[in-house]
């Protein structure tokens, strides 16, 4: 009898626990429902806005590039600025011929230079002073522009300048005057207005004005006389001929050979070359004076 009473009491306790768990679950379901605001009956339903992720601008590479430029040496920053001033051109009308366009270099403010090259001129006094004192840069107090040695605008002014230098003008001094200066120089050469020759010592091109009064025609007899002259084959004989004409040779072959014999070193005999007729393909000694050898076989 006691066992039956214990079992009945145990069943009653389980029923009470199940009812308690059911009530707790019901209360949790009521509290978890979202609260909606009361809306008017006729109010249109507004769709919920989707949540957009926040975007951040990725300027890390650009900022690193700017920082590397501004921390670079003064010379490197000046190079960037001068290249900018040299390359950027503006089309303008010629003051002489209003129908013809000429190119002039663009002037930049410090702010424009900073936007293009990231060189902060106002923030770096060393760069500012170096640009202001550079011979290739013109500064008018507000803008910077490229300054060539000779201020030329076209082929006509180029020819006028070359004619002022009868003893020759180095091409390096005018090659940056304006973008098409080298093309105009070749055009003047083709037209016979100038001579464009190479300096054998400095390896630089020199341009000379061609005086129309100096143009001469070489007779056939003189051309034949030039062809008939035979130069000595031995260097010693060539040096003797130079001495006879009052010219001091740059070499002393006789002295060099005597020293070689004293030291027991015999000079190697040179193989005689067959004399060839001068043709257009013959390499001439006076290659820097091509006008003397034009039409040799005509």
PDB file of N, CA and C in Angstrom, residues 223-234 237-238 241 272-278 285:
ATOM      1  N   UNK A 223      88.552  67.443-110.180  1.00  0.00           N
ATOM      2  CA  UNK A 223      88.154  66.138-109.637  1.00  0.00           C
ATOM      3  C   UNK A 223      89.151  65.046-110.056  1.00  0.00           C
ATOM      4  N   UNK A 224      89.567  65.092-111.324  1.00  0.00           N
ATOM      5  CA  UNK A 224      90.511  64.097-111.804  1.00  0.00           C
ATOM      6  C   UNK A 224      91.864  64.254-111.130  1.00  0.00           C
ATOM      7  N   UNK A 225      92.271  65.524-110.895  1.00  0.00           N
ATOM      8  CA  UNK A 225      93.531  65.773-110.205  1.00  0.00           C
ATOM      9  C   UNK A 225      93.490  65.204-108.783  1.00  0.00           C
ATOM     10  N   UNK A 226      92.361  65.318-108.157  1.00  0.00           N
ATOM     11  CA  UNK A 226      92.198  64.780-106.801  1.00  0.00           C
ATOM     12  C   UNK A 226      92.317  63.256-106.819  1.00  0.00           C
ATOM     13  N   UNK A 227      91.749  62.627-107.846  1.00  0.00           N
ATOM     14  CA  UNK A 227      91.798  61.167-107.917  1.00  0.00           C
ATOM     15  C   UNK A 227      93.216  60.658-108.212  1.00  0.00           C
ATOM     16  N   UNK A 228      93.998  61.443-108.963  1.00  0.00           N
ATOM     17  CA  UNK A 228      95.326  60.990-109.379  1.00  0.00           C
ATOM     18  C   UNK A 228      96.379  61.118-108.292  1.00  0.00           C
ATOM     19  N   UNK A 229      96.093  61.866-107.230  1.00  0.00           N
ATOM     20  CA  UNK A 229      97.085  62.040-106.160  1.00  0.00           C
ATOM     21  C   UNK A 229      97.175  60.758-105.344  1.00  0.00           C
ATOM     22  N   UNK A 230      98.391  60.220-105.253  1.00  0.00           N
ATOM     23  CA  UNK A 230      98.606  58.985-104.497  1.00  0.00           C
ATOM     24  C   UNK A 230      99.343  59.309-103.201  1.00  0.00           C
ATOM     25  N   UNK A 231      98.775  58.897-102.087  1.00  0.00           N
ATOM     26  CA  UNK A 231      99.381  59.157-100.787  1.00  0.00           C
ATOM     27  C   UNK A 231     100.466  58.129-100.503  1.00  0.00           C
ATOM     28  N   UNK A 232     101.513  58.535 -99.738  1.00  0.00           N
ATOM     29  CA  UNK A 232     102.552  57.567 -99.355  1.00  0.00           C
ATOM     30  C   UNK A 232     101.943  56.432 -98.538  1.00  0.00           C
ATOM     31  N   UNK A 233     102.514  55.238 -98.709  1.00  0.00           N
ATOM     32  CA  UNK A 233     101.997  54.070 -98.002  1.00  0.00           C
ATOM     33  C   UNK A 233     102.631  53.910 -96.623  1.00  0.00           C
ATOM     34  N   UNK A 234     103.844  54.409 -96.449  1.00  0.00           N
ATOM     35  CA  UNK A 234     104.521  54.282 -95.160  1.00  0.00           C
ATOM     36  C   UNK A 234     104.209  55.513 -94.314  1.00  0.00           C
ATOM     37  N   UNK A 237     106.855  58.282 -94.280  1.00  0.00           N
ATOM     38  CA  UNK A 237     106.831  59.192 -95.428  1.00  0.00           C
ATOM     39  C   UNK A 237     105.694  60.214 -95.287  1.00  0.00           C
ATOM     40  N   UNK A 238     104.574  59.787 -94.729  1.00  0.00           N
ATOM     41  CA  UNK A 238     103.465  60.728 -94.525  1.00  0.00           C
ATOM     42  C   UNK A 238     103.863  61.806 -93.526  1.00  0.00           C
ATOM     43  N   UNK A 241     106.108  64.350 -95.214  1.00  0.00           N
ATOM     44  CA  UNK A 241     105.354  65.277 -96.058  1.00  0.00           C
ATOM     45  C   UNK A 241     104.639  66.324 -95.218  1.00  0.00           C
ATOM     46  N   UNK A 272     100.440  44.773 -97.810  1.00  0.00           N
ATOM     47  CA  UNK A 272     100.104  45.808 -98.773  1.00  0.00           C
ATOM     48  C   UNK A 272      98.706  45.580 -99.321  1.00  0.00           C
ATOM     49  N   UNK A 273      97.971  46.636 -99.345  1.00  0.00           N
ATOM     50  CA  UNK A 273      96.615  46.560 -99.872  1.00  0.00           C
ATOM     51  C   UNK A 273      96.581  47.032-101.311  1.00  0.00           C
ATOM     52  N   UNK A 274      95.743  46.373-102.067  1.00  0.00           N
ATOM     53  CA  UNK A 274      95.598  46.746-103.460  1.00  0.00           C
ATOM     54  C   UNK A 274      94.889  48.089-103.565  1.00  0.00           C
ATOM     55  N   UNK A 275      95.484  48.967-104.367  1.00  0.00           N
ATOM     56  CA  UNK A 275      94.898  50.290-104.513  1.00  0.00           C
ATOM     57  C   UNK A 275      93.577  50.194-105.275  1.00  0.00           C
ATOM     58  N   UNK A 276      92.593  50.834-104.701  1.00  0.00           N
ATOM     59  CA  UNK A 276      91.273  50.801-105.315  1.00  0.00           C
ATOM     60  C   UNK A 276      90.868  52.194-105.774  1.00  0.00           C
ATOM     61  N   UNK A 277      90.033  52.182-106.780  1.00  0.00           N
ATOM     62  CA  UNK A 277      89.542  53.462-107.294  1.00  0.00           C
ATOM     63  C   UNK A 277      88.509  54.045-106.336  1.00  0.00           C
ATOM     64  N   UNK A 278      88.534  55.336-106.195  1.00  0.00           N
ATOM     65  CA  UNK A 278      87.587  56.013-105.304  1.00  0.00           C
ATOM     66  C   UNK A 278      86.199  55.950-105.912  1.00  0.00           C
ATOM     67  N   UNK A 285      88.813  60.214 -95.911  1.00  0.00           N
ATOM     68  CA  UNK A 285      89.354  60.788 -94.685  1.00  0.00           C
ATOM     69  C   UNK A 285      88.606  62.051 -94.299  1.00  0.00           C
TER      70      UNK A 285
END
